[in-house]
Amino acid sequence: MAYKSINDLPEGLISQILLRLPVKSLLQCKSVCKPWLSLISTPHFIKSQLLHAITASINTPTLLCIEKPPPTVEELAFELQIVEMEKDLVTWTSRDHARQQQRRRQLVDQALLDAEAQDLSSSPVRFERLVFPRFFFPYYGVNDCCNGIILLSNSFGNHVYFWNPSIRKCRKLPSPEPYTSRVVPVKKGFGYDSISDAYKVFRIVCEKEYDKVPIVQVYSTSTDSWRQFRNPILKNYEHFERRNVVVNGVLYFDGVDELILFDLHTEVFGQVPFPSWVTRKGSDVLDFEGSVAMVFQSGPEIHLWTLGDVSGQMSWTKKFSIEADSETEIWLTRYLGAGQFLGKKLFNRNIFMFDVLYDYRKKEAKLYKGGDENDENIWAYLKYTKTLVSLDGFEHVDSNTNNISLTGERIA
């Protein structure tokens, strides 16, 4: 059967063709005709595009480098003041520290020379860059990402935005009760509860400076509100800055001696102890091919281990070794997919040198520079999947100006 135009094709076939287009092209296709606008805007198509994008990202993941917007005159003046202050501090550094920094500089210079021969064009990772909207900078940080939606919040986590840069839309969430001492940090997490079809944000705060059991506040898009409670598992928890990861609807974070988990559907906490033989950790909590994972060191050996259910018991399983030498090692921050990790090359275990892409199959680390020449312009790195996901209340945000069509003030 001959078709005179694409519009004569069955709607199901048109849908399958459109699903294979990038998000930017899909947004343009909305302007082609009303039937396409209607089709691309349906919840079914948006969910299908999300699943297609997630599947495609397994073999071709995207690493998004979010850059700071060009500085204002006031910001440049402030940066100059910081530089002058740092010059004054140089005279106070110890000789040992100076020697360490000199050796670090030598190693970094060597890596920069070698990096010219390390062509990343054959990498399965797609590298993309995005300028952070001036409206959010510098008051909001990039906390996490889920289904193309990025969680932004101020330092205390009581002013929160959902932002999907692929469709240039965002939404300010209602503010939770502003519990927190000004000297106590706040922990934030974000994920999707597939059972209730809701995106959830959680926030751990302290009502008073020396609270032993902090308050947990949970926001859900299904109710557009926050609820709060306390849990004894979090008693004396202090490591608010450690990164979270969501695997199969459960949020995990490092509790020092154990892995703390939070079920996004039941909103119940749990604990899984780390192996007793662990002497050091070598990574953040990771999502490795659908399993929770961490890098552990025992004696001279460094391996990545995954957590799974073995005969009804949660158990750690060794997967592969991680290379290190006497001076440097790699701290893994996230698994991108296709065998590639994003990590940090460290000198003497805790001095940052540069970002790396680590291929665990080839046991190969390559220097990665997300920005042009100045890494200080980088605001955040994310494993990112472009989607059409838009939630109730989403409005347009212009990434290139200080304008946003939302009501409400920008609050630090």
Coordinates of C-alpha atoms in Angstrom, one line a residue:
M1 CA 0.0 0.0 0.0
A2 CA 1.4 3.4 -1.1
Y3 CA 1.3 6.4 1.2
K4 CA 1.2 9.9 -0.3
S5 CA 2.6 11.6 2.9
I6 CA 3.8 10.7 6.4
N7 CA 0.4 11.8 7.8
D8 CA -1.2 8.9 5.9
L9 CA 0.8 6.4 7.9
P10 CA -1.0 4.7 10.8
E11 CA -0.6 6.6 14.1
G12 CA 1.2 3.7 15.7
L13 CA 3.9 3.8 13.0
I14 CA 4.2 7.6 13.2
S15 CA 4.7 7.2 17.0
Q16 CA 7.5 4.6 16.6
I17 CA 9.2 6.9 14.1
L18 CA 9.0 10.0 16.4
L19 CA 10.2 8.0 19.4
R20 CA 13.6 7.6 17.7
L21 CA 14.1 11.3 17.4
P22 CA 16.1 13.4 20.0
V23 CA 14.1 15.6 22.3
K24 CA 15.1 18.8 20.6
S25 CA 13.7 17.5 17.3
L26 CA 10.5 16.3 19.1
L27 CA 9.9 19.8 20.4
Q28 CA 10.2 21.1 16.9
C29 CA 7.9 18.4 15.6
K30 CA 5.2 19.8 17.9
S31 CA 4.9 22.8 15.6
V32 CA 4.5 20.7 12.4
C33 CA 0.8 20.0 12.8
K34 CA -1.9 19.6 15.4
P35 CA -2.0 15.8 15.3
W36 CA 1.7 15.6 16.0
L37 CA 1.4 18.2 18.8
S38 CA -1.4 16.1 20.3
L39 CA 0.5 12.8 19.9
I40 CA 3.8 14.0 21.4
S41 CA 2.0 15.7 24.3
T42 CA 0.2 12.5 25.5
P43 CA 1.3 10.9 28.8
H44 CA 1.7 7.6 26.9
F45 CA 4.1 9.0 24.4
I46 CA 6.1 10.9 27.0
K47 CA 6.5 7.7 29.1
S48 CA 7.4 5.7 26.0
Q49 CA 10.1 8.2 25.1
L50 CA 11.4 8.1 28.6
L51 CA 11.8 4.2 28.4
H52 CA 13.3 4.4 25.0
A53 CA 15.9 7.0 26.2
I54 CA 16.8 5.0 29.3
T55 CA 17.3 1.9 27.2
A56 CA 19.5 3.7 24.7
S57 CA 21.6 5.2 27.5
I58 CA 22.7 1.8 28.6
N59 CA 25.1 1.5 25.7
T60 CA 25.5 5.2 25.0
P61 CA 25.3 7.1 28.3
T62 CA 25.5 10.9 28.4
L63 CA 27.8 12.8 30.8
L64 CA 26.4 16.4 31.2
C65 CA 28.8 19.1 32.3
I66 CA 26.8 22.0 33.8
E67 CA 28.9 25.2 33.6
K68 CA 28.5 28.4 35.6
P69 CA 27.0 31.4 33.7
P70 CA 29.3 34.2 32.6
P71 CA 30.3 36.1 35.8
T72 CA 28.8 39.5 36.6
V73 CA 31.0 42.5 37.4
E74 CA 30.3 42.0 41.1
E75 CA 31.2 38.3 40.9
L76 CA 34.5 39.1 39.2
A77 CA 35.4 41.7 41.9
F78 CA 34.6 39.1 44.6
E79 CA 36.8 36.5 42.9
L80 CA 39.7 38.9 42.7
Q81 CA 39.4 39.5 46.5
I82 CA 39.5 35.7 47.0
V83 CA 42.7 35.4 44.9
E84 CA 44.4 38.1 47.0
M85 CA 43.4 36.4 50.2
E86 CA 44.8 33.1 48.9
K87 CA 48.1 34.8 48.1
D88 CA 48.3 35.9 51.7
L89 CA 47.7 32.4 52.9
V90 CA 50.5 30.9 50.9
T91 CA 53.1 32.2 53.5
W92 CA 51.3 30.1 56.2
T93 CA 51.5 26.8 54.4
S94 CA 53.9 24.2 55.9
R95 CA 56.9 22.9 54.0
D96 CA 55.4 19.4 53.9
H97 CA 52.2 20.8 52.4
A98 CA 54.3 22.7 49.8
R99 CA 56.2 19.6 48.8
Q100 CA 52.9 17.7 48.4
Q101 CA 51.5 20.4 46.2
Q102 CA 54.6 20.5 44.1
R103 CA 54.5 16.7 43.5
R104 CA 50.8 16.9 42.8
R105 CA 51.5 19.6 40.2
Q106 CA 54.1 17.5 38.5
L107 CA 51.7 14.5 38.3
V108 CA 48.9 16.7 36.9
D109 CA 51.3 18.3 34.3
Q110 CA 52.4 14.8 33.2
A111 CA 48.7 13.7 32.8
L112 CA 47.9 16.8 30.9
L113 CA 50.7 16.1 28.4
D114 CA 49.5 12.4 28.1
A115 CA 45.9 13.5 27.7
E116 CA 46.5 14.9 24.3
A117 CA 47.1 11.4 23.0
Q118 CA 44.1 10.0 24.8
D119 CA 41.3 10.6 22.2
L120 CA 37.9 10.3 23.8
S121 CA 36.1 10.3 20.4
S122 CA 35.9 6.5 20.5
S123 CA 34.4 6.5 24.0
P124 CA 30.8 5.2 24.3
V125 CA 30.0 8.2 26.5
R126 CA 28.4 11.2 24.9
F127 CA 29.8 14.5 26.3
E128 CA 27.4 17.4 26.5
R129 CA 27.6 20.8 28.1
L130 CA 25.0 23.2 29.4
V131 CA 25.2 26.7 31.0
F132 CA 23.4 26.9 34.3
P133 CA 20.5 29.4 34.2
R134 CA 21.5 32.8 35.7
F135 CA 18.3 32.8 37.6
F136 CA 19.5 29.9 39.8
F137 CA 23.1 30.8 40.1
P138 CA 24.8 30.9 42.6
Y139 CA 22.0 30.3 45.1
Y140 CA 20.9 26.8 44.0
G141 CA 23.1 23.7 43.8
V142 CA 22.6 20.6 41.6
N143 CA 21.6 17.8 44.0
D144 CA 20.4 14.9 41.9
C145 CA 18.7 13.8 38.7
C146 CA 15.9 11.3 37.8
N147 CA 14.2 10.7 34.5
G148 CA 15.6 13.9 33.0
I149 CA 14.4 16.0 36.0
I150 CA 17.2 17.7 38.0
L151 CA 16.7 18.6 41.7
L152 CA 18.0 22.1 42.6
S153 CA 18.0 23.5 46.1
N154 CA 19.6 26.1 48.2
S155 CA 22.1 25.1 50.8
F156 CA 19.5 24.5 53.5
G157 CA 17.2 22.6 51.2
N158 CA 14.1 24.6 52.1
H159 CA 13.8 26.2 48.6
V160 CA 13.6 23.5 46.0
Y161 CA 13.1 23.3 42.2
F162 CA 12.4 20.6 39.7
W163 CA 14.2 21.5 36.4
N164 CA 14.1 19.6 33.1
P165 CA 16.7 21.5 30.9
S166 CA 15.8 19.4 27.9
I167 CA 12.4 21.1 27.6
R168 CA 13.5 24.3 29.4
K169 CA 10.9 24.0 32.1
C170 CA 11.0 24.0 35.9
R171 CA 8.8 24.3 38.9
K172 CA 9.3 25.6 42.5
L173 CA 8.1 23.2 45.1
P174 CA 6.2 24.3 48.2
S175 CA 8.6 25.0 51.1
P176 CA 8.9 22.5 54.0
E177 CA 9.0 23.6 57.6
P178 CA 12.3 25.5 57.8
Y179 CA 13.8 23.4 60.6
T180 CA 17.6 23.7 60.8
S181 CA 20.3 25.4 62.7
R182 CA 22.4 27.8 60.6
V183 CA 25.5 25.8 61.4
V184 CA 24.1 22.3 60.7
P185 CA 24.1 20.9 57.1
V186 CA 21.1 19.4 55.4
K187 CA 20.9 16.1 53.5
K188 CA 18.7 16.0 50.4
G189 CA 17.6 13.1 48.2
F190 CA 15.4 12.6 45.1
G191 CA 13.9 9.7 43.2
Y192 CA 10.9 8.2 41.5
D193 CA 8.4 5.9 43.2
S194 CA 7.1 3.8 40.3
I195 CA 4.4 2.1 42.4
S196 CA 2.6 5.4 43.2
D197 CA 3.8 7.2 40.1
A198 CA 5.3 10.0 42.2
Y199 CA 8.5 11.9 42.4
K200 CA 9.8 12.3 45.9
V201 CA 12.2 14.6 47.7
F202 CA 13.5 13.9 51.1
R203 CA 15.4 16.2 53.5
I204 CA 17.1 15.4 56.7
V205 CA 17.4 18.4 59.0
C206 CA 18.0 19.2 62.7
E207 CA 15.5 21.2 64.7
K208 CA 18.2 22.2 67.0
E209 CA 22.0 22.4 66.6
Y210 CA 22.7 19.3 68.8
D211 CA 19.7 17.1 67.9
K212 CA 20.6 13.5 68.2
V213 CA 17.7 12.3 66.0
P214 CA 17.1 14.6 63.1
I215 CA 13.8 15.3 61.4
V216 CA 13.0 13.6 58.1
Q217 CA 10.8 15.6 55.7
V218 CA 9.4 13.9 52.5
Y219 CA 7.7 15.7 49.6
S220 CA 5.6 13.8 47.1
T221 CA 4.2 15.0 43.8
S222 CA 1.1 12.9 44.4
T223 CA 0.1 15.1 47.3
D224 CA 2.1 18.2 46.5
S225 CA 3.0 18.5 50.2
W226 CA 5.6 17.5 52.8
R227 CA 5.2 15.1 55.7
Q228 CA 7.8 14.8 58.5
F229 CA 8.8 12.2 61.1
R230 CA 11.9 11.0 63.0
N231 CA 13.6 7.6 62.8
P232 CA 16.1 6.2 65.3
I233 CA 18.2 4.7 62.6
L234 CA 19.4 8.3 61.9
K235 CA 20.5 8.8 65.6
N236 CA 23.8 10.8 65.7
Y237 CA 24.0 10.7 61.9
E238 CA 26.4 13.5 60.8
H239 CA 27.6 12.8 57.3
F240 CA 25.1 14.9 55.4
E241 CA 27.3 15.7 52.5
R242 CA 27.6 12.1 51.2
R243 CA 26.0 11.3 47.9
N244 CA 22.8 9.3 47.5
V245 CA 21.9 6.8 44.8
V246 CA 18.5 5.4 44.0
V247 CA 18.3 1.7 42.8
N248 CA 14.9 0.0 42.1
G249 CA 12.9 2.6 44.0
V250 CA 15.2 2.5 47.1
L251 CA 17.5 5.4 48.1
Y252 CA 20.8 4.4 49.6
F253 CA 23.5 6.5 51.3
D254 CA 26.7 5.9 53.3
G255 CA 26.1 5.7 57.1
V256 CA 29.9 5.2 57.8
D257 CA 29.6 1.7 59.4
E258 CA 26.5 0.7 57.4
L259 CA 24.5 1.4 54.3
I260 CA 21.3 3.3 55.1
L261 CA 18.4 2.8 52.8
F262 CA 15.1 4.6 52.4
D263 CA 12.2 2.9 50.5
L264 CA 10.6 5.7 48.4
H265 CA 7.2 3.9 48.3
T266 CA 6.8 2.8 51.9
E267 CA 9.0 5.6 53.3
V268 CA 10.6 3.2 55.7
F269 CA 14.3 3.3 56.6
G270 CA 16.6 0.2 56.8
Q271 CA 20.3 -0.7 57.3
V272 CA 22.8 -3.0 55.7
P273 CA 26.2 -3.4 57.5
F274 CA 29.4 -3.0 55.5
P275 CA 31.7 -6.1 55.5
S276 CA 33.7 -6.3 58.7
W277 CA 37.0 -6.7 56.8
V278 CA 36.7 -3.3 55.0
T279 CA 39.7 -1.1 55.9
R280 CA 38.9 1.8 53.5
K281 CA 36.3 2.8 51.0
G282 CA 37.1 3.9 47.4
S283 CA 33.9 5.2 46.1
D284 CA 30.6 6.9 46.7
V285 CA 27.5 4.7 46.8
L286 CA 27.0 3.6 43.2
D287 CA 24.3 2.2 40.9
F288 CA 26.2 -0.4 38.9
E289 CA 24.1 -2.0 36.2
G290 CA 21.0 -2.1 38.4
S291 CA 22.7 -3.1 41.7
V292 CA 23.9 -1.0 44.6
A293 CA 27.7 -1.0 44.6
M294 CA 30.8 0.3 46.5
V295 CA 34.5 0.0 46.2
F296 CA 36.1 -1.5 49.3
Q297 CA 39.8 -2.0 50.2
S298 CA 41.0 -4.9 52.3
G299 CA 44.8 -4.9 52.8
P300 CA 46.4 -4.1 49.4
E301 CA 43.4 -5.3 47.4
I302 CA 40.8 -2.9 46.0
H303 CA 37.6 -4.3 44.5
L304 CA 34.1 -3.1 43.5
W305 CA 31.4 -5.1 45.4
T306 CA 27.6 -5.2 44.7
L307 CA 24.8 -5.7 47.2
G308 CA 22.2 -8.3 46.4
D309 CA 19.7 -10.8 47.8
V310 CA 21.4 -14.2 48.2
S311 CA 19.1 -16.9 49.5
G312 CA 17.0 -14.4 51.3
Q313 CA 19.9 -12.5 52.9
M314 CA 21.5 -9.2 51.8
S315 CA 25.1 -10.0 50.8
W316 CA 28.1 -8.3 49.2
T317 CA 29.6 -9.9 46.1
K318 CA 33.0 -9.1 44.6
K319 CA 32.9 -8.0 41.0
F320 CA 36.3 -6.7 39.8
S321 CA 39.5 -5.1 41.0
I322 CA 40.4 -1.4 40.8
E323 CA 44.0 -0.3 39.9
A324 CA 46.1 1.9 42.2
D325 CA 49.7 2.8 42.7
S326 CA 51.9 4.0 45.6
E327 CA 51.1 7.7 45.1
T328 CA 47.7 7.9 43.4
E329 CA 44.3 6.2 43.4
I330 CA 40.9 6.6 41.8
W331 CA 37.8 7.5 43.8
L332 CA 34.7 6.5 41.8
T333 CA 31.8 8.9 42.0
R334 CA 29.2 7.4 39.6
Y335 CA 28.7 4.7 37.0
L336 CA 27.7 6.1 33.6
G337 CA 27.1 2.8 31.8
A338 CA 28.9 0.9 29.0
G339 CA 31.7 0.0 31.4
Q340 CA 32.5 3.6 32.2
F341 CA 32.9 5.3 35.6
L342 CA 33.3 9.0 36.4
G343 CA 35.9 9.4 39.1
K344 CA 38.5 11.5 40.8
K345 CA 42.3 10.9 40.6
L346 CA 43.6 11.5 44.1
F347 CA 47.2 12.1 45.3
N348 CA 48.1 10.7 48.8
R349 CA 44.5 9.4 49.1
N350 CA 42.8 12.8 49.7
I351 CA 44.3 15.5 47.5
F352 CA 42.3 16.0 44.3
M353 CA 44.2 16.0 41.0
F354 CA 41.7 15.8 38.2
D355 CA 38.6 14.0 37.0
V356 CA 38.9 10.8 35.1
L357 CA 36.8 8.4 33.0
Y358 CA 37.6 4.8 34.2
D359 CA 37.0 1.8 32.0
Y360 CA 36.8 -1.1 34.3
R361 CA 36.9 -3.7 31.5
K362 CA 40.2 -2.3 30.0
K363 CA 41.5 -1.2 33.5
E364 CA 42.2 2.2 31.9
A365 CA 41.7 5.7 33.2
K366 CA 41.7 8.8 31.0
L367 CA 41.8 12.4 32.1
Y368 CA 38.5 14.2 31.6
K369 CA 38.1 17.9 31.3
G370 CA 34.5 19.0 31.1
G371 CA 35.2 22.7 30.7
D372 CA 37.5 24.5 28.3
E373 CA 40.6 25.4 30.1
N374 CA 39.3 26.4 33.6
D375 CA 37.7 23.6 35.7
E376 CA 36.6 26.3 38.1
N377 CA 33.8 27.2 35.6
I378 CA 32.2 23.8 36.2
W379 CA 29.1 23.8 38.4
A380 CA 28.2 20.1 38.3
Y381 CA 28.6 16.8 36.5
L382 CA 25.6 14.5 35.9
K383 CA 24.8 11.3 34.2
Y384 CA 21.9 12.6 32.2
T385 CA 19.1 11.3 30.0
K386 CA 17.1 13.8 27.9
T387 CA 13.4 13.3 28.3
L388 CA 10.0 15.1 27.7
V389 CA 8.9 14.6 31.3
S390 CA 6.9 17.5 32.5
L391 CA 5.1 17.7 35.8
D392 CA 2.1 19.8 36.9
G393 CA 3.1 23.4 37.5
F394 CA 6.1 23.3 35.1
E395 CA 6.8 26.7 33.5
H396 CA 9.4 28.0 31.0
V397 CA 12.8 29.0 32.2
D398 CA 15.3 30.8 29.9
S399 CA 18.8 29.4 30.3
N400 CA 20.5 32.4 28.8
T401 CA 19.0 35.2 30.8
N402 CA 18.0 36.2 34.3
N403 CA 14.3 35.7 33.5
I404 CA 11.9 33.0 34.6
S405 CA 8.1 32.9 34.2
L406 CA 7.5 31.6 37.7
T407 CA 6.0 33.5 40.6
G408 CA 8.0 33.4 43.8
E409 CA 11.4 34.9 44.7
R410 CA 14.8 33.5 44.4
I411 CA 16.0 32.9 47.9
A412 CA 19.4 31.9 49.2

